[in-house]
């Protein structure tokens, strides 16, 4: 009976408690407007993520929610491979989020006096060279960090093999032409961060992977993360997409690109990193350097992070061929989240990834939920591409069958009409391809280069690549066959020639 009395609230106590709560809400109204995510809220978050996964056909998702210095929730959804559930401890490639680790390592070396942000790269790599000799002497470490070196993919037509070493990749930049004056324009350039990774090696005497492990991953207790992908034994199966369906695909890993886009981590490990970075890298770099990392330059880019809206939102992400990463920080609210998905494909990076990320952002910041039926479904887009490929396949079958009677029909044509008939087999697909590449160029901007882009399309958008092939190659083949038939039967077709 005494125990019951101790746990019973009397009316006076209820009144006083209610009054205290009312006063708190009057003084701090934002506590209701944007309450921090907590364990009781998570069924709503689970429903948001599962609805987006169902809408887009995503194989697996891992997430960690940050509030202050705590991870208040971490969870995995779906599959990390056949009969393997996704968890917050599942290893995945983190794409360009790797750049923030490379930038942090450079910042540490600057703190130590080993590197100087505003020193030319040639101060540390004397043979560093780009196509412009004067620019080679002036490009600085800071400009590589904030992508204002004047270099871009548009000026680098070289396709490097995956076994190209860091040094070989940096030497290959002698073929990189400037696409903007040095220090004037933001142009996102992956190889700029390969140069920084090489700088870490030559200035410190350690391999890039060893330095990142010793000075960042181990101090943060990121025990399931590595900058040496070959040492990772449990990386999730990555997926691309073919006509809307997720298909397993081996993730290519260029040796020279680790520092720009191929570090391996987990949702739980990245949450530890995100918490420390939201505190200006406390314990990893000096307070002054921590502020420099998050100081926006051209393109709202600091050192390995985008900083927007006056620093109220700091983020980066990563888009590998078969993985997707988002790390979003909101310093004013002391919140953030880490999102990893084992689904690549370029359409996913710009549709499903955006919808999933924005839905989680709304939840974390206490905003109204975004309706799941808002926006395109990647599966529907893929099915549409599949229908186009199927339609073109049927059309070309009929066209090829029609070649059996083309010679008879050609006899009834004037020479001019016959030239036009053959020419259309080359003209139509060429116009379509040029139009498509103009659109792709407009989309990629300074990251577009014709040959490297065509090579990468087969990995980042295999179904779109097939669509381009189906929309062009059969037409060209038919045109060539018509030319051969015309040449072989020239006397029949042009008896007066």
Short mmCIF file of C-alpha atoms in Angstrom, two decimals:
data_model
loop_
_atom_site.label_atom_id
_atom_site.label_comp_id
_atom_site.label_asym_id
_atom_site.label_seq_id
_atom_site.Cartn_x
_atom_site.Cartn_y
_atom_site.Cartn_z
CA UNK A 1 0.00 0.00 0.00
CA UNK A 2 2.84 2.41 0.81
CA UNK A 3 4.38 1.74 -2.58
CA UNK A 4 1.10 2.53 -4.29
CA UNK A 5 0.82 5.82 -2.38
CA UNK A 6 4.34 6.83 -3.36
CA UNK A 7 3.59 6.39 -7.08
CA UNK A 8 0.22 8.14 -7.05
CA UNK A 9 0.09 11.78 -8.25
CA UNK A 10 -2.14 14.03 -6.18
CA UNK A 11 -4.19 16.76 -7.87
CA UNK A 12 -1.92 19.51 -6.47
CA UNK A 13 1.17 17.86 -7.94
CA UNK A 14 -0.54 17.48 -11.32
CA UNK A 15 -1.49 21.17 -11.28
CA UNK A 16 2.04 22.31 -10.39
CA UNK A 17 3.60 20.05 -13.04
CA UNK A 18 1.19 21.26 -15.69
CA UNK A 19 1.88 24.89 -14.79
CA UNK A 20 5.63 24.32 -15.03
CA UNK A 21 5.28 22.67 -18.45
CA UNK A 22 3.06 25.54 -19.65
CA UNK A 23 5.63 28.13 -18.58
CA UNK A 24 8.42 26.24 -20.39
CA UNK A 25 6.37 26.09 -23.59
CA UNK A 26 5.61 29.83 -23.40
CA UNK A 27 9.29 30.67 -22.91
CA UNK A 28 10.61 28.07 -25.40
CA UNK A 29 7.91 27.59 -28.04
CA UNK A 30 10.33 26.01 -30.51
CA UNK A 31 10.50 22.94 -28.34
CA UNK A 32 7.11 21.96 -29.71
CA UNK A 33 7.68 23.14 -33.26
CA UNK A 34 10.84 21.13 -33.84
CA UNK A 35 11.15 18.50 -31.16
CA UNK A 36 14.25 16.33 -31.49
CA UNK A 37 13.88 12.89 -32.93
CA UNK A 38 13.66 10.25 -30.23
CA UNK A 39 13.03 6.56 -29.93
CA UNK A 40 9.26 7.08 -29.60
CA UNK A 41 9.14 8.86 -32.96
CA UNK A 42 10.88 6.16 -34.91
CA UNK A 43 7.87 4.18 -36.19
CA UNK A 44 7.02 7.27 -38.24
CA UNK A 45 10.58 7.41 -39.63
CA UNK A 46 10.50 3.68 -40.36
CA UNK A 47 7.28 4.16 -42.32
CA UNK A 48 8.79 7.06 -44.30
CA UNK A 49 11.86 5.05 -45.32
CA UNK A 50 9.96 1.86 -46.09
CA UNK A 51 7.47 3.76 -48.25
CA UNK A 52 10.30 5.33 -50.28
CA UNK A 53 12.01 1.95 -50.64
CA UNK A 54 8.79 0.41 -51.92
CA UNK A 55 8.16 3.31 -54.30
CA UNK A 56 11.60 3.14 -55.91
CA UNK A 57 12.49 -0.53 -55.42
CA UNK A 58 15.56 0.17 -53.26
CA UNK A 59 17.34 -2.98 -52.01
CA UNK A 60 18.75 -1.67 -48.72
CA UNK A 61 19.01 1.45 -46.56
CA UNK A 62 20.95 2.23 -43.39
CA UNK A 63 20.44 5.36 -41.32
CA UNK A 64 21.69 7.08 -38.16
CA UNK A 65 19.97 10.09 -36.58
CA UNK A 66 22.05 12.58 -34.56
CA UNK A 67 20.81 14.91 -31.81
CA UNK A 68 23.52 16.89 -30.07
CA UNK A 69 26.40 14.57 -29.26
CA UNK A 70 24.25 11.45 -29.36
CA UNK A 71 23.07 8.99 -31.95
CA UNK A 72 19.41 8.75 -30.99
CA UNK A 73 18.50 6.13 -33.57
CA UNK A 74 20.23 3.87 -36.07
CA UNK A 75 18.57 1.21 -38.18
CA UNK A 76 18.93 -0.89 -41.28
CA UNK A 77 16.20 -1.75 -43.78
CA UNK A 78 16.01 -4.28 -46.59
CA UNK A 79 18.90 -6.36 -47.84
CA UNK A 80 22.67 -5.97 -48.04
CA UNK A 81 22.78 -8.92 -50.41
CA UNK A 82 21.19 -12.32 -50.83
CA UNK A 83 19.82 -13.49 -47.45
CA UNK A 84 21.80 -10.75 -45.70
CA UNK A 85 19.89 -8.07 -43.79
CA UNK A 86 21.04 -4.47 -43.93
CA UNK A 87 22.20 -3.06 -40.56
CA UNK A 88 23.76 0.23 -39.36
CA UNK A 89 27.04 -1.68 -39.12
CA UNK A 90 26.99 -2.84 -42.76
CA UNK A 91 29.98 -1.61 -44.75
CA UNK A 92 29.34 0.38 -47.91
CA UNK A 93 31.31 2.66 -50.23
CA UNK A 94 30.61 6.28 -49.31
CA UNK A 95 31.43 7.94 -52.64
CA UNK A 96 32.46 11.58 -52.57
CA UNK A 97 31.88 11.79 -48.83
CA UNK A 98 35.46 10.48 -48.91
CA UNK A 99 36.54 13.99 -49.93
CA UNK A 100 35.69 15.30 -46.47
CA UNK A 101 38.15 12.79 -44.95
CA UNK A 102 40.86 13.80 -47.42
CA UNK A 103 40.21 17.48 -46.66
CA UNK A 104 40.36 16.79 -42.91
CA UNK A 105 43.68 14.99 -43.30
CA UNK A 106 45.11 17.94 -45.25
CA UNK A 107 43.79 20.31 -42.57
CA UNK A 108 45.60 18.27 -39.90
CA UNK A 109 48.87 18.51 -41.82
CA UNK A 110 48.38 22.26 -42.19
CA UNK A 111 47.83 22.48 -38.42
CA UNK A 112 51.10 20.62 -37.93
CA UNK A 113 52.95 23.04 -40.21
CA UNK A 114 53.71 20.28 -42.72
CA UNK A 115 51.57 21.88 -45.45
CA UNK A 116 50.61 25.47 -46.27
CA UNK A 117 47.11 26.05 -47.64
CA UNK A 118 48.21 28.82 -49.96
CA UNK A 119 51.45 27.26 -51.18
CA UNK A 120 51.55 26.08 -54.80
CA UNK A 121 51.26 22.33 -55.24
CA UNK A 122 54.69 22.41 -56.91
CA UNK A 123 56.19 23.32 -53.51
CA UNK A 124 55.55 19.71 -52.49
CA UNK A 125 55.32 17.93 -55.86
CA UNK A 126 57.94 19.71 -58.02
CA UNK A 127 56.97 17.82 -61.17
CA UNK A 128 53.23 18.65 -60.85
CA UNK A 129 52.08 19.80 -64.26
CA UNK A 130 48.88 20.66 -66.11
CA UNK A 131 48.55 21.62 -69.76
CA UNK A 132 49.01 25.32 -68.93
CA UNK A 133 52.59 25.85 -67.71
CA UNK A 134 51.82 29.09 -65.85
CA UNK A 135 48.82 27.54 -64.08
CA UNK A 136 51.00 24.61 -63.02
CA UNK A 137 53.10 27.01 -60.97
CA UNK A 138 50.19 28.78 -59.29
CA UNK A 139 47.56 26.15 -58.39
CA UNK A 140 47.45 25.96 -54.58
CA UNK A 141 46.30 23.40 -52.03
CA UNK A 142 43.40 25.64 -51.01
CA UNK A 143 42.20 25.81 -54.62
CA UNK A 144 42.21 22.03 -54.89
CA UNK A 145 40.27 21.78 -51.62
CA UNK A 146 37.51 24.15 -52.73
CA UNK A 147 37.50 23.10 -56.42
CA UNK A 148 38.66 26.46 -57.77
CA UNK A 149 41.87 25.25 -59.45
CA UNK A 150 40.55 25.97 -62.95
CA UNK A 151 40.60 22.24 -63.74
CA UNK A 152 37.50 20.22 -64.55
CA UNK A 153 36.42 16.97 -66.20
CA UNK A 154 35.57 18.96 -69.31
CA UNK A 155 39.26 19.72 -69.81
CA UNK A 156 40.55 16.22 -69.08
CA UNK A 157 39.73 13.78 -71.92
CA UNK A 158 41.82 10.93 -70.51
CA UNK A 159 40.17 7.67 -69.38
CA UNK A 160 42.29 6.17 -66.59
CA UNK A 161 42.24 2.45 -65.90
CA UNK A 162 41.25 1.25 -62.43
CA UNK A 163 44.80 0.07 -61.69
CA UNK A 164 46.27 3.53 -62.30
CA UNK A 165 48.25 4.54 -59.22
CA UNK A 166 47.93 7.85 -57.41
CA UNK A 167 51.21 9.09 -58.81
CA UNK A 168 50.31 8.02 -62.34
CA UNK A 169 46.95 9.81 -62.08
CA UNK A 170 48.62 13.02 -60.87
CA UNK A 171 51.17 12.83 -63.71
CA UNK A 172 48.33 12.33 -66.21
CA UNK A 173 47.09 15.83 -65.34
CA UNK A 174 49.73 17.21 -67.69
CA UNK A 175 46.99 16.64 -70.29
CA UNK A 176 44.40 18.61 -68.30
CA UNK A 177 43.49 21.93 -69.92
CA UNK A 178 42.13 24.80 -67.83
CA UNK A 179 38.43 25.47 -68.32
CA UNK A 180 38.47 28.59 -66.11
CA UNK A 181 41.17 30.92 -64.81
CA UNK A 182 42.90 29.57 -61.69
CA UNK A 183 41.14 30.58 -58.47
CA UNK A 184 38.05 32.14 -60.04
CA UNK A 185 35.38 29.48 -60.56
CA UNK A 186 33.92 26.51 -58.67
CA UNK A 187 34.34 23.40 -60.83
CA UNK A 188 33.88 20.07 -59.07
CA UNK A 189 36.86 17.90 -60.05
CA UNK A 190 37.45 14.46 -58.56
CA UNK A 191 41.08 14.25 -59.62
CA UNK A 192 41.83 17.40 -57.64
CA UNK A 193 41.26 15.30 -54.53
CA UNK A 194 43.49 12.55 -55.91
CA UNK A 195 46.24 15.18 -55.99
CA UNK A 196 45.47 16.00 -52.34
CA UNK A 197 45.59 12.30 -51.42
CA UNK A 198 49.02 12.07 -53.07
CA UNK A 199 50.11 15.21 -51.21
CA UNK A 200 49.21 13.48 -47.93
CA UNK A 201 51.46 10.58 -48.88
CA UNK A 202 54.50 12.57 -50.02
CA UNK A 203 54.36 15.05 -47.13
CA UNK A 204 53.76 12.52 -44.37
CA UNK A 205 55.59 9.41 -45.53
CA UNK A 206 52.58 7.13 -44.96
CA UNK A 207 50.20 5.64 -47.46
CA UNK A 208 46.91 7.47 -47.75
CA UNK A 209 45.02 4.54 -46.21
CA UNK A 210 47.41 4.29 -43.24
CA UNK A 211 47.24 8.00 -42.55
CA UNK A 212 43.43 8.09 -42.59
CA UNK A 213 43.31 5.02 -40.35
CA UNK A 214 45.79 6.32 -37.78
CA UNK A 215 44.74 9.95 -37.59
CA UNK A 216 40.98 9.89 -38.21
CA UNK A 217 39.30 6.49 -38.15
CA UNK A 218 41.01 4.98 -35.10
CA UNK A 219 40.77 8.10 -32.90
CA UNK A 220 37.02 8.25 -33.62
CA UNK A 221 36.48 4.55 -33.00
CA UNK A 222 35.33 4.02 -36.58
CA UNK A 223 36.25 0.35 -36.37
CA UNK A 224 34.23 -0.78 -39.40
CA UNK A 225 35.65 1.86 -41.74
CA UNK A 226 38.72 1.81 -43.95
CA UNK A 227 40.49 3.74 -46.70
CA UNK A 228 41.79 0.42 -48.01
CA UNK A 229 38.77 -1.24 -49.66
CA UNK A 230 40.72 -4.45 -50.29
CA UNK A 231 40.93 -4.99 -46.52
CA UNK A 232 37.15 -4.75 -46.09
CA UNK A 233 35.66 -8.23 -45.86
CA UNK A 234 31.96 -7.54 -45.44
CA UNK A 235 30.98 -4.80 -47.91
CA UNK A 236 27.31 -4.91 -48.88
CA UNK A 237 26.31 -6.04 -52.31
CA UNK A 238 25.91 -2.96 -54.48
CA UNK A 239 23.19 -2.62 -57.11
CA UNK A 240 22.76 -0.77 -60.35
CA UNK A 241 19.47 -0.73 -62.20
CA UNK A 242 18.19 -2.12 -65.49
CA UNK A 243 14.79 -0.96 -66.72
CA UNK A 244 13.66 -0.13 -63.19
CA UNK A 245 14.85 -3.35 -61.56
CA UNK A 246 17.77 -3.44 -59.12
CA UNK A 247 20.53 -5.69 -60.44
CA UNK A 248 23.62 -6.74 -58.43
CA UNK A 249 26.83 -5.36 -59.85
CA UNK A 250 30.45 -5.43 -58.72
CA UNK A 251 31.59 -2.00 -57.61
CA UNK A 252 34.66 -0.90 -59.62
CA UNK A 253 37.33 0.72 -57.42
CA UNK A 254 40.02 2.83 -59.12
CA UNK A 255 43.24 2.71 -57.10
CA UNK A 256 43.83 6.42 -57.68
CA UNK A 257 40.33 7.44 -56.60
CA UNK A 258 40.08 6.29 -52.96
CA UNK A 259 40.53 9.78 -51.51
CA UNK A 260 37.97 11.23 -53.89
CA UNK A 261 35.24 8.62 -53.67
CA UNK A 262 35.92 5.09 -52.41
CA UNK A 263 36.39 5.02 -48.64
CA UNK A 264 34.33 2.27 -46.97
CA UNK A 265 32.25 3.03 -43.87
CA UNK A 266 28.96 2.35 -42.07
CA UNK A 267 26.02 4.43 -40.86
CA UNK A 268 27.09 4.03 -37.22
CA UNK A 269 30.72 4.97 -37.94
CA UNK A 270 29.81 7.99 -40.07
CA UNK A 271 27.54 9.18 -37.26
CA UNK A 272 30.56 9.32 -34.91
CA UNK A 273 32.41 11.31 -37.55
CA UNK A 274 29.46 13.62 -38.20
CA UNK A 275 29.08 14.43 -34.49
CA UNK A 276 32.73 15.40 -34.22
CA UNK A 277 32.62 17.48 -37.40
CA UNK A 278 29.50 19.30 -36.21
CA UNK A 279 31.71 20.41 -33.30
CA UNK A 280 34.24 21.89 -35.77
CA UNK A 281 36.38 18.78 -35.74
CA UNK A 282 37.09 19.12 -32.02
CA UNK A 283 40.11 17.02 -31.09
CA UNK A 284 40.97 16.33 -34.74
CA UNK A 285 41.99 19.84 -35.84
CA UNK A 286 42.42 23.21 -34.17
CA UNK A 287 39.37 25.40 -33.59
CA UNK A 288 40.67 27.85 -36.19
CA UNK A 289 41.11 25.13 -38.78
CA UNK A 290 37.72 23.66 -37.93
CA UNK A 291 36.13 26.99 -38.84
CA UNK A 292 38.12 27.14 -42.09
CA UNK A 293 36.84 23.71 -43.11
CA UNK A 294 33.28 25.04 -42.93
CA UNK A 295 33.96 28.46 -44.47
CA UNK A 296 32.17 28.59 -47.84
CA UNK A 297 34.15 29.70 -50.87
CA UNK A 298 33.01 29.76 -54.48
CA UNK A 299 30.11 27.42 -55.09
CA UNK A 300 29.26 27.32 -51.36
CA UNK A 301 32.06 24.76 -50.97
CA UNK A 302 34.49 24.71 -48.07
CA UNK A 303 37.05 21.98 -47.55
CA UNK A 304 35.23 18.80 -48.54
CA UNK A 305 31.77 20.09 -47.51
CA UNK A 306 28.99 22.21 -48.99
CA UNK A 307 27.95 25.04 -46.67
CA UNK A 308 24.64 26.74 -47.50
CA UNK A 309 22.13 29.13 -45.97
CA UNK A 310 24.75 30.89 -43.89
CA UNK A 311 26.03 27.64 -42.44
CA UNK A 312 22.66 26.50 -41.15
CA UNK A 313 23.04 23.44 -43.36
CA UNK A 314 26.28 21.60 -44.01
CA UNK A 315 26.31 18.53 -46.18
CA UNK A 316 28.08 16.30 -48.63
CA UNK A 317 27.19 13.06 -50.29
CA UNK A 318 28.54 10.35 -52.47
CA UNK A 319 27.35 8.73 -55.68
CA UNK A 320 29.18 5.56 -56.64
CA UNK A 321 28.07 3.30 -59.46
CA UNK A 322 26.26 1.03 -56.97
CA UNK A 323 26.05 3.01 -53.71
CA UNK A 324 24.70 6.31 -52.42
CA UNK A 325 25.64 8.35 -49.32
CA UNK A 326 24.24 11.49 -47.69
CA UNK A 327 25.55 13.20 -44.55
CA UNK A 328 23.51 16.25 -43.56
CA UNK A 329 24.33 18.48 -40.56
CA UNK A 330 22.18 21.28 -39.09
CA UNK A 331 24.43 23.07 -36.56
CA UNK A 332 21.78 25.55 -35.34
CA UNK A 333 19.51 22.70 -34.28
CA UNK A 334 22.38 20.43 -33.26
CA UNK A 335 20.96 17.66 -35.42
CA UNK A 336 21.91 15.64 -38.44
CA UNK A 337 21.63 12.31 -40.15
CA UNK A 338 23.66 9.76 -42.08
CA UNK A 339 22.02 7.88 -44.95
CA UNK A 340 23.55 4.98 -46.88
CA UNK A 341 21.90 3.08 -49.75
CA UNK A 342 23.32 0.13 -51.70
CA UNK A 343 21.73 1.34 -54.94
CA UNK A 344 23.54 3.38 -57.57
CA UNK A 345 22.41 4.37 -61.10
CA UNK A 346 22.42 8.01 -62.14
CA UNK A 347 18.63 8.27 -62.21
CA UNK A 348 18.50 7.09 -58.59
CA UNK A 349 21.04 9.71 -57.54
CA UNK A 350 18.79 12.46 -58.85
CA UNK A 351 15.35 11.05 -58.04
CA UNK A 352 15.06 8.38 -55.36
CA UNK A 353 18.07 9.62 -53.37
CA UNK A 354 16.71 13.18 -53.33
CA UNK A 355 13.21 12.13 -52.31
CA UNK A 356 14.49 9.85 -49.56
CA UNK A 357 16.97 12.43 -48.26
CA UNK A 358 14.44 15.27 -48.26
CA UNK A 359 11.85 13.12 -46.49
CA UNK A 360 14.32 12.28 -43.73
CA UNK A 361 15.41 15.92 -43.49
CA UNK A 362 11.78 16.99 -42.96
CA UNK A 363 11.43 14.42 -40.18
CA UNK A 364 14.69 15.36 -38.44
CA UNK A 365 13.85 19.08 -38.49
CA UNK A 366 10.23 18.59 -37.40
CA UNK A 367 8.77 19.82 -40.65
CA UNK A 368 5.54 18.53 -42.22
CA UNK A 369 6.10 15.16 -43.89
CA UNK A 370 6.58 15.05 -47.65
CA UNK A 371 3.89 12.91 -49.34
CA UNK A 372 5.41 9.71 -50.65
CA UNK A 373 3.51 10.02 -53.94
CA UNK A 374 5.15 13.37 -54.65
CA UNK A 375 7.69 13.12 -57.46
CA UNK A 376 8.69 10.49 -60.00
CA UNK A 377 9.26 6.83 -59.21
CA UNK A 378 12.59 5.49 -60.47
CA UNK A 379 10.91 2.18 -61.21
CA UNK A 380 8.38 3.86 -63.50
CA UNK A 381 11.18 5.76 -65.25
CA UNK A 382 13.05 2.49 -65.76
CA UNK A 383 9.95 0.72 -67.06
CA UNK A 384 9.43 3.59 -69.50
CA UNK A 385 12.99 3.18 -70.80
CA UNK A 386 12.33 -0.56 -71.12
CA UNK A 387 9.22 0.06 -73.20
CA UNK A 388 11.20 2.35 -75.51
CA UNK A 389 13.93 -0.25 -75.95
CA UNK A 390 11.34 -2.95 -76.64
CA UNK A 391 9.54 -0.72 -79.14
CA UNK A 392 12.77 0.12 -80.95
CA UNK A 393 13.71 -3.57 -81.02
CA UNK A 394 10.42 -4.49 -82.68
CA UNK A 395 10.75 -1.61 -85.14
CA UNK A 396 14.27 -2.63 -86.12
CA UNK A 397 13.21 -6.26 -86.62
CA UNK A 398 10.62 -5.10 -89.15
CA UNK A 399 13.15 -2.73 -90.75
CA UNK A 400 15.70 -5.50 -91.15
CA UNK A 401 13.06 -7.81 -92.60
CA UNK A 402 12.21 -5.04 -95.04
CA UNK A 403 15.79 -5.03 -96.30
CA UNK A 404 14.98 -8.25 -98.19
CA UNK A 405 12.80 -6.26 -100.58
CA UNK A 406 14.77 -2.99 -100.44
CA UNK A 407 16.54 -3.71 -103.74
CA UNK A 408 13.22 -4.08 -105.58
CA UNK A 409 11.85 -0.92 -104.01
CA UNK A 410 15.09 0.94 -104.74
CA UNK A 411 14.68 0.23 -108.46
CA UNK A 412 11.49 2.30 -108.43
CA UNK A 413 13.23 5.24 -106.73
CA UNK A 414 15.02 8.07 -108.43
CA UNK A 415 18.70 8.37 -107.57
CA UNK A 416 18.03 11.41 -105.42
CA UNK A 417 15.27 9.66 -103.48
CA UNK A 418 17.51 6.60 -103.03
CA UNK A 419 20.30 8.80 -101.61
CA UNK A 420 17.79 10.34 -99.23
CA UNK A 421 16.50 6.90 -98.16
CA UNK A 422 20.03 5.69 -97.38
CA UNK A 423 20.99 8.99 -95.77
CA UNK A 424 18.08 8.87 -93.34
CA UNK A 425 19.56 5.68 -91.83
CA UNK A 426 22.52 7.79 -90.73
CA UNK A 427 20.92 11.19 -90.29
CA UNK A 428 18.10 10.29 -87.86
CA UNK A 429 20.18 8.39 -85.27
CA UNK A 430 22.98 10.96 -85.49
CA UNK A 431 20.58 13.84 -84.81
CA UNK A 432 19.10 11.91 -81.87
CA UNK A 433 22.53 11.13 -80.42
CA UNK A 434 23.70 14.73 -80.79
CA UNK A 435 20.51 15.96 -79.11
CA UNK A 436 20.95 13.49 -76.23
CA UNK A 437 24.60 14.41 -75.73
CA UNK A 438 23.75 18.12 -75.75
CA UNK A 439 21.25 17.45 -72.97
CA UNK A 440 23.79 15.37 -71.06
CA UNK A 441 26.38 18.10 -71.49
CA UNK A 442 23.96 20.69 -70.18
CA UNK A 443 23.23 18.45 -67.21
CA UNK A 444 26.87 17.73 -66.33
CA UNK A 445 28.22 21.17 -67.20
CA UNK A 446 31.95 21.40 -66.48
CA UNK A 447 31.96 17.68 -65.61
CA UNK A 448 31.15 16.66 -69.19
CA UNK A 449 33.74 15.21 -71.54
CA UNK A 450 32.45 13.22 -74.50
CA UNK A 451 34.55 10.05 -74.47
CA UNK A 452 34.84 9.58 -70.67
CA UNK A 453 31.10 10.27 -70.36
CA UNK A 454 30.22 7.63 -72.96
CA UNK A 455 32.49 5.12 -71.19
CA UNK A 456 30.90 5.81 -67.80
CA UNK A 457 27.32 5.63 -69.11
CA UNK A 458 27.47 1.85 -69.42
CA UNK A 459 28.11 1.66 -65.65
CA UNK A 460 26.07 4.53 -64.22
CA UNK A 461 23.07 4.13 -66.58
CA UNK A 462 23.26 0.75 -68.33
CA UNK A 463 19.63 0.87 -69.50
CA UNK A 464 20.03 4.38 -70.94
CA UNK A 465 23.24 3.19 -72.61
CA UNK A 466 21.29 0.30 -74.16
CA UNK A 467 18.60 2.73 -75.28
CA UNK A 468 21.22 4.85 -77.05
CA UNK A 469 22.68 1.78 -78.72
CA UNK A 470 19.29 0.47 -79.78
CA UNK A 471 18.33 3.88 -81.11
CA UNK A 472 21.41 4.24 -83.27
CA UNK A 473 23.46 1.13 -84.09
CA UNK A 474 20.71 -0.81 -85.96
CA UNK A 475 19.99 2.26 -88.11
CA UNK A 476 23.66 2.64 -88.98
CA UNK A 477 23.89 -1.08 -89.82
CA UNK A 478 20.83 -0.82 -92.07
CA UNK A 479 22.37 2.16 -93.82
CA UNK A 480 25.62 0.28 -94.40
CA UNK A 481 23.71 -2.74 -95.76
CA UNK A 482 21.80 -0.48 -98.17
CA UNK A 483 25.10 1.03 -99.40
CA UNK A 484 26.53 -2.46 -99.93
CA UNK A 485 23.42 -3.58 -101.84
CA UNK A 486 23.51 -0.45 -103.95
CA UNK A 487 27.19 -0.95 -104.77
CA UNK A 488 26.74 -4.64 -105.67
CA UNK A 489 23.73 -3.99 -107.89
CA UNK A 490 24.81 -0.64 -109.28
CA UNK A 491 24.13 -1.63 -112.88
CA UNK A 492 20.53 -2.61 -112.06
CA UNK A 493 19.85 0.52 -110.03
CA UNK A 494 21.72 3.03 -112.21
CA UNK A 495 21.90 1.53 -115.72
CA UNK A 496 22.78 4.88 -117.28
CA UNK A 497 25.77 5.55 -115.01
#
